[in-house]
Coordinates of C-alpha atoms in Angstrom, one line a residue:
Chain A
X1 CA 19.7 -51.4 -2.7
X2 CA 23.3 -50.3 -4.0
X3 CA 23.0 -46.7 -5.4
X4 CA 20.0 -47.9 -8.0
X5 CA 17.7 -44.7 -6.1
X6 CA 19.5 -41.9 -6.2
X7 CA 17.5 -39.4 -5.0
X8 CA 18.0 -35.6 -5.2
X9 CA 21.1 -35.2 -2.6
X10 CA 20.9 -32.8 0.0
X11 CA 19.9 -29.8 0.2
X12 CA 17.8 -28.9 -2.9
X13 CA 19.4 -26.1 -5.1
X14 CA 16.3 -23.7 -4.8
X15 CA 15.6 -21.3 -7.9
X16 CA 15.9 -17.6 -6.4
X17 CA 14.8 -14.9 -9.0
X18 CA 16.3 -11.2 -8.6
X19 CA 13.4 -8.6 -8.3
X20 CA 14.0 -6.4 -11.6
X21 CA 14.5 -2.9 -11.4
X22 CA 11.4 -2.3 -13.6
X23 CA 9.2 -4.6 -11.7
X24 CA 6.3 -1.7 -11.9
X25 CA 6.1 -2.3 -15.4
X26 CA 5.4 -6.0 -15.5
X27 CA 1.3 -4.8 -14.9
X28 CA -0.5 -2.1 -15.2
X29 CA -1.8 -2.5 -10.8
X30 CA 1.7 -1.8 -10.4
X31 CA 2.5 1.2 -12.8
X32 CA -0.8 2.5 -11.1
X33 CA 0.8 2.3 -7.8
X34 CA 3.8 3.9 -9.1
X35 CA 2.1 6.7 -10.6
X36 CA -0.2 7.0 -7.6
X37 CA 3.3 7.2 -5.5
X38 CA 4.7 9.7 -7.9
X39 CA 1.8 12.5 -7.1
X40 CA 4.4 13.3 -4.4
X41 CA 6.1 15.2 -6.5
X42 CA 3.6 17.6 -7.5
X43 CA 1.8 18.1 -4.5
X44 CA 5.5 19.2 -3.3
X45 CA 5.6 21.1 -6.1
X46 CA 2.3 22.7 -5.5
X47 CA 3.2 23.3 -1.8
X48 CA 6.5 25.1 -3.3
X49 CA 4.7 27.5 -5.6
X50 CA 2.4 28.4 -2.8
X51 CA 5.3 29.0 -0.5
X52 CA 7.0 31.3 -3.6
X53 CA 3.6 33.0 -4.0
X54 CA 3.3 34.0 0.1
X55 CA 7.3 35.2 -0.4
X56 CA 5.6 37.3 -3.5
X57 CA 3.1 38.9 -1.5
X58 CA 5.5 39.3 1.7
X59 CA 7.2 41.6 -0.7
X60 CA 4.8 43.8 -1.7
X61 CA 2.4 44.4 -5.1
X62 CA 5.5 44.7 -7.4
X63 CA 6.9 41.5 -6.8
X64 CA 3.1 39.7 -6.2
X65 CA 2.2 41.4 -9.6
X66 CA 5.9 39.4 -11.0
X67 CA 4.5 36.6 -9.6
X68 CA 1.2 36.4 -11.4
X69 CA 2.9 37.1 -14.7
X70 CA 5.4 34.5 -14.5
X71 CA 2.6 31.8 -13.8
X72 CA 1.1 33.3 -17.4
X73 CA 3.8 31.7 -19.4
X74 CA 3.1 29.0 -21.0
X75 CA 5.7 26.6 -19.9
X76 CA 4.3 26.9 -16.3
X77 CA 0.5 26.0 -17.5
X78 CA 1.2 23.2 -18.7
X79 CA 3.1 22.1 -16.5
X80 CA 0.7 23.4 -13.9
X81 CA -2.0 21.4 -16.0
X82 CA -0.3 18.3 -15.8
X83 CA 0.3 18.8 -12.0
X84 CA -3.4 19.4 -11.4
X85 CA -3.9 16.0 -13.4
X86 CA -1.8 14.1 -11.0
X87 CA -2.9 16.1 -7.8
X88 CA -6.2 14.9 -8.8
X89 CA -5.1 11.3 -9.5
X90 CA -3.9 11.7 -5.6
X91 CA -7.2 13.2 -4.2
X92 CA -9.3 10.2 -6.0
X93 CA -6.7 7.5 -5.0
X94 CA -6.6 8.7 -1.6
X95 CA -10.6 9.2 -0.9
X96 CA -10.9 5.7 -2.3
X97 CA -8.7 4.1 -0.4
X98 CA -9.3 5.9 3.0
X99 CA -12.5 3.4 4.4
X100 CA -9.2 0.6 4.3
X101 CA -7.7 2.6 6.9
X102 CA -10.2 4.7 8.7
X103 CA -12.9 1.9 10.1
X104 CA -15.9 3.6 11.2
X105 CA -18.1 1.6 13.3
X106 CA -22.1 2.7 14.1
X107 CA -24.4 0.8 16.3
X108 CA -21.9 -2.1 16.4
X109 CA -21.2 -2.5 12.4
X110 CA -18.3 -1.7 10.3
X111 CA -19.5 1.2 8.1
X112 CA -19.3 0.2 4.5
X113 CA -16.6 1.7 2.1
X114 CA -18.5 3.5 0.2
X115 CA -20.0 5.7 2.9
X116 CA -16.8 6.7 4.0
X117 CA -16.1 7.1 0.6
X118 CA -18.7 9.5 0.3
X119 CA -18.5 10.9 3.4
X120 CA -14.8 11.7 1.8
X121 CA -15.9 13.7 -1.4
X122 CA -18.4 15.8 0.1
X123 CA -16.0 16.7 2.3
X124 CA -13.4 17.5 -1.0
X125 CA -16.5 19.2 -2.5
X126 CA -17.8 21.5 0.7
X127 CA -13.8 22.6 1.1
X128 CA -13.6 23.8 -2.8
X129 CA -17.0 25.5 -2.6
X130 CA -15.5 27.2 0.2
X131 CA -12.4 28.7 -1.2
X132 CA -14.2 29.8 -4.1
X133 CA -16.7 31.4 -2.2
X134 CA -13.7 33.2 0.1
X135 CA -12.0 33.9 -2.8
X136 CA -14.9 35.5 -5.1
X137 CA -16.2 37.9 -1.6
X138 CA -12.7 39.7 -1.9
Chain B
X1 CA -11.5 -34.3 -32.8
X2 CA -12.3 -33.0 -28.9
X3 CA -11.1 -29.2 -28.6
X4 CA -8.0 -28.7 -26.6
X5 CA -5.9 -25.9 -25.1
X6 CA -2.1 -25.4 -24.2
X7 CA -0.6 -24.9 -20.8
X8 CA 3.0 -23.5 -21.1
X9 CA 4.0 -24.8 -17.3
X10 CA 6.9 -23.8 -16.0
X11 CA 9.6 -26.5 -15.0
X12 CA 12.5 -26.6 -12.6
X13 CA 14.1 -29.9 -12.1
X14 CA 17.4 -28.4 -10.5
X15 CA 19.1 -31.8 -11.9
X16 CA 18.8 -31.0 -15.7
X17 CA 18.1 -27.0 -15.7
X18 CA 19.9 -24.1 -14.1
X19 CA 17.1 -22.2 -14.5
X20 CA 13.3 -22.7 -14.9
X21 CA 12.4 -23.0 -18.5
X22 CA 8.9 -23.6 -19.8
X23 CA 6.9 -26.6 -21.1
X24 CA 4.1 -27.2 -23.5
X25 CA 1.3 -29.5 -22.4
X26 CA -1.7 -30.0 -24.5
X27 CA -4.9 -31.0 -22.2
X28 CA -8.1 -31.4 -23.2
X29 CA -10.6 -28.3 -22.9
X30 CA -13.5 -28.6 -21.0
X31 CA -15.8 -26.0 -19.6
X32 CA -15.7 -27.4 -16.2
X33 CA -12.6 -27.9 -15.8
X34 CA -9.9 -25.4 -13.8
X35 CA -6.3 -25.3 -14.2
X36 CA -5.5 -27.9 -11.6
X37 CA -7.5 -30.3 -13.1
X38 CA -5.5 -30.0 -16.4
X39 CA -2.0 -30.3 -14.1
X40 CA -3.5 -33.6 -12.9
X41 CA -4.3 -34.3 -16.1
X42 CA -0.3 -34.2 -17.4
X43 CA 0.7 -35.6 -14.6
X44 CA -1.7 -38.7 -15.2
X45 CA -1.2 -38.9 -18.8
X46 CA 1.3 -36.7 -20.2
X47 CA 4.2 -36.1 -17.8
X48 CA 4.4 -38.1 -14.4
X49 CA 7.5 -36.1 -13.3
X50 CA 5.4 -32.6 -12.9
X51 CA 5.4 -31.5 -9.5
X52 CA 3.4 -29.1 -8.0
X53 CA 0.7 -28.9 -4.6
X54 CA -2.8 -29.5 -4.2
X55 CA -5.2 -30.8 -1.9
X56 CA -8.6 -30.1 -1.3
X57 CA -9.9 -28.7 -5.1
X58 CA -12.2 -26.3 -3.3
X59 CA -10.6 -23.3 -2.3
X60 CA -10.3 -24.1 1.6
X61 CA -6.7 -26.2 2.0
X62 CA -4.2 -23.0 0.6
X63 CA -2.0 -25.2 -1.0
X64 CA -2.9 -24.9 -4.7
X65 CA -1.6 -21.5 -5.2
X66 CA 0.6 -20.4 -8.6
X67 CA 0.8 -17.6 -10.9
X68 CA -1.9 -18.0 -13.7
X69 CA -1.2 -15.6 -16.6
X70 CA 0.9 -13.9 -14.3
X71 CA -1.3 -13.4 -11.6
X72 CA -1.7 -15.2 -8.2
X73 CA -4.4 -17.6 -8.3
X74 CA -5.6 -20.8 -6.5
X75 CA -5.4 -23.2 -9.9
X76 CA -8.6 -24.5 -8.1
X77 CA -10.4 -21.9 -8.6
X78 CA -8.9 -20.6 -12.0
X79 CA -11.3 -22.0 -15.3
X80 CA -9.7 -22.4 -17.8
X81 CA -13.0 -21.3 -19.6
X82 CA -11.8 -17.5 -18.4
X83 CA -8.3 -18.4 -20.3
X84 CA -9.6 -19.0 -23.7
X85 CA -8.0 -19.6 -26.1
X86 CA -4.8 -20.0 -24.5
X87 CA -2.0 -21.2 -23.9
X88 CA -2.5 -20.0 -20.0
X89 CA 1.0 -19.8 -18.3
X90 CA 1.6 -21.5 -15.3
X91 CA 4.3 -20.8 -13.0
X92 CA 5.3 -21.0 -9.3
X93 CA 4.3 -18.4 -7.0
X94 CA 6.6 -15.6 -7.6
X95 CA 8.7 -14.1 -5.0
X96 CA 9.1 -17.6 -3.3
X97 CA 12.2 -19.6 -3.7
X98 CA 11.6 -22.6 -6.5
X99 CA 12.2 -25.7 -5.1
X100 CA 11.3 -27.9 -7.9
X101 CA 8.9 -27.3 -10.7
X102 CA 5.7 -25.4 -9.4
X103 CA 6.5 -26.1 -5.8
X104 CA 7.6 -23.2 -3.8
X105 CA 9.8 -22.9 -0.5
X106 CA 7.5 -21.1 1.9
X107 CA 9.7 -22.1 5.2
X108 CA 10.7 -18.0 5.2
X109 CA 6.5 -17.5 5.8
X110 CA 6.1 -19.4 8.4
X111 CA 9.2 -18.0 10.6
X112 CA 7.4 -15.0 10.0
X113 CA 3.7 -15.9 10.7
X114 CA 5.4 -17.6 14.2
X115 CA 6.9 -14.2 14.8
X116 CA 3.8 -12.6 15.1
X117 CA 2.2 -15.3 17.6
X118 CA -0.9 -15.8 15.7
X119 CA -2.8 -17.4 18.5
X120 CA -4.3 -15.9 21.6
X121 CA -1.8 -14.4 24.0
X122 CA -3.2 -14.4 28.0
X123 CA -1.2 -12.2 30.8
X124 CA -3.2 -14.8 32.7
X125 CA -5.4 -17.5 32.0
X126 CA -9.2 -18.0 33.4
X127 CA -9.2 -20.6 36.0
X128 CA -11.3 -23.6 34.1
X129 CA -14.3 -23.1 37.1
X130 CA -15.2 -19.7 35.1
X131 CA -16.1 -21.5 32.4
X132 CA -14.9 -20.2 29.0
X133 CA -14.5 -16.8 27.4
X134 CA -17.5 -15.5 25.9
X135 CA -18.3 -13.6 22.9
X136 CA -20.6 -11.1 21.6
X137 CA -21.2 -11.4 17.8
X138 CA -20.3 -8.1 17.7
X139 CA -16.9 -9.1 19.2
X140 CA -16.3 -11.5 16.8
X141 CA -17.2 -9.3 13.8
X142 CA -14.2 -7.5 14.7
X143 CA -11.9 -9.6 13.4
X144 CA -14.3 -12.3 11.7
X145 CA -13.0 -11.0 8.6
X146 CA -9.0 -11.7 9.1
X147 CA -9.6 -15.0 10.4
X148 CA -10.8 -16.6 7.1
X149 CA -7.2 -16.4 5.7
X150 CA -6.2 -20.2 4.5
X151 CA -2.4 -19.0 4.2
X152 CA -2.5 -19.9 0.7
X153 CA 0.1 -16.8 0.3
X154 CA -1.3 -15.6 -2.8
X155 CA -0.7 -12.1 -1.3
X156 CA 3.0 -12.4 -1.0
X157 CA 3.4 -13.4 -4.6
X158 CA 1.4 -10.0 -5.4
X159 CA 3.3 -8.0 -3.3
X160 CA 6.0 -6.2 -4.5
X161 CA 7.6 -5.2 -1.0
X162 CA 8.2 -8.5 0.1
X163 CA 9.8 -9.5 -3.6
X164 CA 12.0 -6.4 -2.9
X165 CA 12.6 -6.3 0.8
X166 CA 13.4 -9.9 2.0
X167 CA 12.6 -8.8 5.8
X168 CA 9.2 -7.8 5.5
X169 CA 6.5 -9.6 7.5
X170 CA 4.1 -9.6 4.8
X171 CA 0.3 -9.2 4.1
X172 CA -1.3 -12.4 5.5
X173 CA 0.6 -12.6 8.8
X174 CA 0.0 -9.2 9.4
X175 CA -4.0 -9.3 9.0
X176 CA -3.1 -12.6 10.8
X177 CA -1.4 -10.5 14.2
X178 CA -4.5 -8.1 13.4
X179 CA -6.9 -10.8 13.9
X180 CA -5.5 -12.0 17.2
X181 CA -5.6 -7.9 18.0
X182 CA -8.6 -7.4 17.5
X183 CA -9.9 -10.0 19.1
X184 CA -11.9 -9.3 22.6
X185 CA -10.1 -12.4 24.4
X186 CA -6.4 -11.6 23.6
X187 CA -3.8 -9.7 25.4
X188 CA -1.3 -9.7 23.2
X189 CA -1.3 -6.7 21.3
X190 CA 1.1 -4.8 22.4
X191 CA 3.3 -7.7 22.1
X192 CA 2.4 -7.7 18.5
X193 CA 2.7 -3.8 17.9
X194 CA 6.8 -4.0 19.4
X195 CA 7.5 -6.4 16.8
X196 CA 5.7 -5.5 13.8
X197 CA 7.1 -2.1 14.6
X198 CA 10.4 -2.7 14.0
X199 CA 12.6 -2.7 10.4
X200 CA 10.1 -5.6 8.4
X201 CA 7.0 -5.0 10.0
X202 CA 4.4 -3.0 8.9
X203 CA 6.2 0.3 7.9
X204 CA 7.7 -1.3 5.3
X205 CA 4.3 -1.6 3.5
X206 CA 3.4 1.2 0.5
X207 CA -0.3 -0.1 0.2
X208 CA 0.3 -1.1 -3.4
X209 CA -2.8 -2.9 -2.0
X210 CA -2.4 -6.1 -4.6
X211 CA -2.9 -8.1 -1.8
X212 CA -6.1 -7.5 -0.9
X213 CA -7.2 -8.0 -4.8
X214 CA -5.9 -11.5 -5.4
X215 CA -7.4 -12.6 -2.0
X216 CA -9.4 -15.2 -2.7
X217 CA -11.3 -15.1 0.6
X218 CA -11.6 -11.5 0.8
X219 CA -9.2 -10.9 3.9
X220 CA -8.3 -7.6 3.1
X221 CA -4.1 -7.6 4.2
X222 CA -3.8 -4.6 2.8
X223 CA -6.7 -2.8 4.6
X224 CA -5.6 -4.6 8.1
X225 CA -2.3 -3.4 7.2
X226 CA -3.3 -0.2 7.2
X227 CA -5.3 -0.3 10.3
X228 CA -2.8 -1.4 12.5
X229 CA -0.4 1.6 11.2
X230 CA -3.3 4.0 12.4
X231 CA -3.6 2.3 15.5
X232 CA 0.4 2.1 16.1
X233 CA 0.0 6.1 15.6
X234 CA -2.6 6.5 17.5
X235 CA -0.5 4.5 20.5
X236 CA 2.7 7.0 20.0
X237 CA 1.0 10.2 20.6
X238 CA -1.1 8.2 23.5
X239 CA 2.6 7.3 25.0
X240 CA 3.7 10.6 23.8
X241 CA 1.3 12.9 25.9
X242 CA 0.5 10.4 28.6
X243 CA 4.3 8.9 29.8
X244 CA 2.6 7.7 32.8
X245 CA 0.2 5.3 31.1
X246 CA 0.7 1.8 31.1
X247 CA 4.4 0.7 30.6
Chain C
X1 CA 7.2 2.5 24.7
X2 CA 7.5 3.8 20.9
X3 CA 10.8 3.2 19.7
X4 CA 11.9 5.5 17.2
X5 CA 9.2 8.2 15.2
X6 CA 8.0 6.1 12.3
X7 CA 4.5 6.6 13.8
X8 CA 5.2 10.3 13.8
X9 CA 6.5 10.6 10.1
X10 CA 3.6 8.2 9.1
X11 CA 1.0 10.5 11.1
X12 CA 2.6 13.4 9.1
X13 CA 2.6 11.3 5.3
X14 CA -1.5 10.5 6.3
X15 CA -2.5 14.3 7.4
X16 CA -0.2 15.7 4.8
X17 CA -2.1 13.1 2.5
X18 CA -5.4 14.4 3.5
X19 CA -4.6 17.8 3.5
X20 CA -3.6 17.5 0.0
X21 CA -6.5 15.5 -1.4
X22 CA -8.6 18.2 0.0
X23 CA -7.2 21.4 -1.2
X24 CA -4.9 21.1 -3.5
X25 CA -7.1 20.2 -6.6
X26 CA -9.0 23.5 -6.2
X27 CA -5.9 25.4 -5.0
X28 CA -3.8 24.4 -8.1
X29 CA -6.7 24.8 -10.7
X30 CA -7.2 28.8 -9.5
X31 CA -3.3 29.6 -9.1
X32 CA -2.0 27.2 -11.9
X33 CA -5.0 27.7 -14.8
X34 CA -7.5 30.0 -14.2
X35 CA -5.9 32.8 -12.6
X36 CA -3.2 32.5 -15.3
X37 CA -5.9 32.0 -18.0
X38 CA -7.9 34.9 -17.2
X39 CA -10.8 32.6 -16.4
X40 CA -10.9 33.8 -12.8
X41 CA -9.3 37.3 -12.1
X42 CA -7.1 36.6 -9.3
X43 CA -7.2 38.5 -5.9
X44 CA -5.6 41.7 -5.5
X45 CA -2.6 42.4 -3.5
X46 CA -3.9 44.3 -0.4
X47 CA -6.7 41.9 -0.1
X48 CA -4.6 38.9 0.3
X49 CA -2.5 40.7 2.6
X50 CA -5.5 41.5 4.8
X51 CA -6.1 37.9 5.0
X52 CA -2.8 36.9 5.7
X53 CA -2.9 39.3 8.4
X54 CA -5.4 36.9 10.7
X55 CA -3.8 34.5 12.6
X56 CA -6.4 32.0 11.0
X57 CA -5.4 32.7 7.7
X58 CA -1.6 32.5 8.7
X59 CA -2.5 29.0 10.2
X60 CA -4.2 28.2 7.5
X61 CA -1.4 28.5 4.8
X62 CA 1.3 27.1 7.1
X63 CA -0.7 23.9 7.3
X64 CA -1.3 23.7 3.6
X65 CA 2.8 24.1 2.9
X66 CA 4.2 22.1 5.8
X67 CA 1.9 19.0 5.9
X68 CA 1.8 18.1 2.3
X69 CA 6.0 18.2 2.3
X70 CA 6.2 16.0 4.9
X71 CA 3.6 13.9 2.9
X72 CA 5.6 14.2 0.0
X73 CA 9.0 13.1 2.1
X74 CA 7.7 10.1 3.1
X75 CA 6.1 9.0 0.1
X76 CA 8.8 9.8 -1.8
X77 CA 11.2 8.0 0.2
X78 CA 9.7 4.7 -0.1
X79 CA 9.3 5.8 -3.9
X80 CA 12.9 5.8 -4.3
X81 CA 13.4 2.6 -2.1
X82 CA 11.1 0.7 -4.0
X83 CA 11.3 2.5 -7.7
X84 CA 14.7 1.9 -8.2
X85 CA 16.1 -0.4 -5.3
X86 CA 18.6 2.2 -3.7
X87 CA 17.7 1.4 0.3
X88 CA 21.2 1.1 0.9
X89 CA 21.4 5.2 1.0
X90 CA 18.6 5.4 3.6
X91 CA 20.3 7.9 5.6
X92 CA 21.0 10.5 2.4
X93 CA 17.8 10.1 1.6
X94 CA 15.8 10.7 5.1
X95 CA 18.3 13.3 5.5
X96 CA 17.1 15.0 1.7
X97 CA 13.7 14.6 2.2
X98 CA 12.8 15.5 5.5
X99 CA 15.2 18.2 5.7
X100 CA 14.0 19.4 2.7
X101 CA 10.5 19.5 4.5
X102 CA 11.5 20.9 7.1
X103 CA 13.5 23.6 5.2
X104 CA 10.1 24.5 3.7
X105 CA 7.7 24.5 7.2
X106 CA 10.7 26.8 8.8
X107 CA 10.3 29.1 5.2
X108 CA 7.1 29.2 5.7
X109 CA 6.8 29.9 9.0
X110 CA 8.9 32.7 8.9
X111 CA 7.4 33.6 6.0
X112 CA 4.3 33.9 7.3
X113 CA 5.3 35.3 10.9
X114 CA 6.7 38.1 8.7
X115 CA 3.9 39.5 7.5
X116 CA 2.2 41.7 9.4

């Protein structure tokens, strides 16, 4: 009975590990989400080049007509390119994920996902048909 | 010679390392066999002093839960046919302090899951004459969903929000306070909706929505999650437009 | 009963969200490649003016600017909370992004309201 048991003495010393910094690389779910996250930035950039082109055309044809021929160089296609790619990335992300959030419920059952999903994209699809048909009546 | 395969198990004995350091088991391979049978299997034959938590072997007790390759699994359910050729790394739940070996510290989950009151809350209770509260099936599909969580917190060692922010409430107890809201019988929702809103409820979720993958009974945190932001929206312009309403 | 207007900036991250997941793509594709490109000859000045003269059309571009920056000032908020572990500046960075969204929905508005 004299000290032969020693048992692990009060209170354990738990193992605590730090979060790293560049815990969004440990798997690709995770550099997804960060990705998915980082379409912020070019929908903001987006919403700033729109807001740039309505200062254009609030200026008349001379400066609209600057603005038009700036977006011709080739720095800002591909950089515009690579923006579409990720503003896409955010449309598809955010259409697939939307039936988490938004429950539908019809005669007393959950809708399933991929109705909303659909439901979603034609939406996506009627709105682009719509501005290219606004666009191309002048 | 029978075919074998290599665990690399992590081990903390906070007597003898500072820090968790892995080990090499060789087990047996057999087709029917998950992870959790080879841990029994070292700690029958190999290694008595592994510790780690099981129970049931069926996917319903929770308790078996560790990261598998780096992933949240329940070792119960986790073949080690799907692992081939190995070695398949097994450590504790990550996120979670280590107390010893593969057995995590979940103390800081169940304040939480408490904090939500994940039972059903009654302004008032039916006298026993009227007999009990009825259901529709309807009703219950509601919440039917969220109700099948075996708090086996696979979702918090997927989450990277509750790894960085020590506060937050976390996936399961928040589908948990969702399944109590939705839930035709309860009243305490808005109970619920005060205290999930503040700092570590459910604003501090991004959706990573890692939660809802490694679910092994297909709960969907990250979807109730979700929900119950819409609905605490959806409240806020209600209390917005109509002061007068309800409290 | 709402403490505080996390609901509100949320409700403005989700229809910000939407808004940009809807017209964006198409939005970004004309003005960014095709106009650019010569694929698509882009519309001339007075006929955009003439839209921009409706009130609907005016609505119509103020959404498309101010929600998706309030989108993007939430999300990028929690970006940089979680990304690189700085929550200890909240208020610097609520005060950047939101004002900086704000900035660009009174821009725009005025923007907007001056054409006419």
């Amino acid at each position: 009975m004299t000290g032969q048991n020693r048992h692990t003495p009060y209170h354990p010393r738990w193992y605590r590990r730090r979060v790293s910094v560049w815990w969004w690389l440990q798997s690709w779910p995770y550099a997804k989400f960060v990705l998915r996250e980082l379409t912020s930035l070019f929908v903001a950039y987006y919403a700033l080049v729109t807001l740039w082109k309505l200062r254009a055309l609030a200026a008349g044809p001379q400066a609209y007509a600057g603005f038009l021929e700036r977006m011709r160089s080739p720095l800002l296609i591909v950089l515009n390119s690579v923006a579409l790619i990720f503003v896409l990335f955010h449309s598809i992300t955010w259409f697939n994920l939307a039936p988490k959030a938004m429950v539908v419920r019809l005669a007393g059952r959950r809708l399933p996902d991929w109705a909303v999903q659909s439901a979603n994209y034609l939406a996506w699809a009627i709105v682009s048909g719509v501005i290219v048909w606004v666009l191309r009546r002048g | 010679m029978a075919e074998t395969i290599t665990l690399s198990v992590a081990r903390y004995r906070p007597e003898i390392e500072p820090e968790p350091a892995f080990q090499d088991y060789r087990v047996p391979y057999r087709k029917d066999w998950v992870v959790l049978d080879a841990l029994n299997y070292i700690k029958d034959n190999l290694d008595g002093s592994l510790s780690f938590r099981w129970s049931c072997r069926m996917g319903v007790c929770g308790s078996c839960g560790m990261m598998v390759n780096g992933t949240p699994k329940l070792t119960c359910a986790a073949f080690l046919s799907d692992y081939l050729p190995g070695p398949i790394r097994v450590e504790p739940l990550q996120y979670f302090p280590v107390v010893r070996d593969l057995v995590v510290d979940i103390s800081d989950f169940l304040r939480k899951l408490h904090k939500v009151k994940p039972w059903i809350e009654r302004e008032e209770e039916k006298p026993l004459a009227e007999g009990e509260y009825r259901q529709t099936p309807e009703q219950l599909d509601r919440y039917k969903q969220f109700s099948m969580c075996i708090n086996c917190l696979l979702c918090y060692a997927a989450c990277p929000i509750y790894g960085l922010e020590g506060s937050f409430v976390g996936p399961a107890a928040i589908a948990l306070a969702q399944r109590y809201n939705l839930d035709s019988r309860d009243q305490g929702s808005r109970d619920r909706m005060e205290t999930l809103s503040e700092q570590g409820g459910m604003w501090e979720c991004t959706f990573v929505g890692e939660c809802t993958k490694v679910c092994p009974k297909k709960v969907d945190p990250a979807g109730a999650i979700q929900q119950y932001k819409v609905a605490t929206a959806t409240q806020w312009f209600k209390s917005l437009l109509m002061p007068w309403g309800s409290k | 009963m709402r403490k505080g207007i996390t609901p509100l900036l949320w409700a403005l991250f989700s229809a910000g969200g939407t808004v940009a997941a809807l017209f964006y793509p198409i939005h970004l594709f004309l003005t960014g490649v095709a106009f650019p490109l010569g694929w698509v000859n882009p519309p001339r000045h007075e006929t955009v003016l003439h839209w921009l003269r409706q009130p609907l059309f005016k609505i119509y571009f103020f959404v498309l600017i101010s929600l998706p920056l309030f989108h993007w000032a939430h999300r990028f908020r929690y970006t940089l909370y979680d990304g690189l572990q700085i929550k200890h500046l909240t208020v610097l960075i609520v005060v950047l992004c939101y004002g900086s969204a704000l900035l660009g929905t009174c821009l725009a508005a005025y923007t907007l309201w001056s054409i006419h």
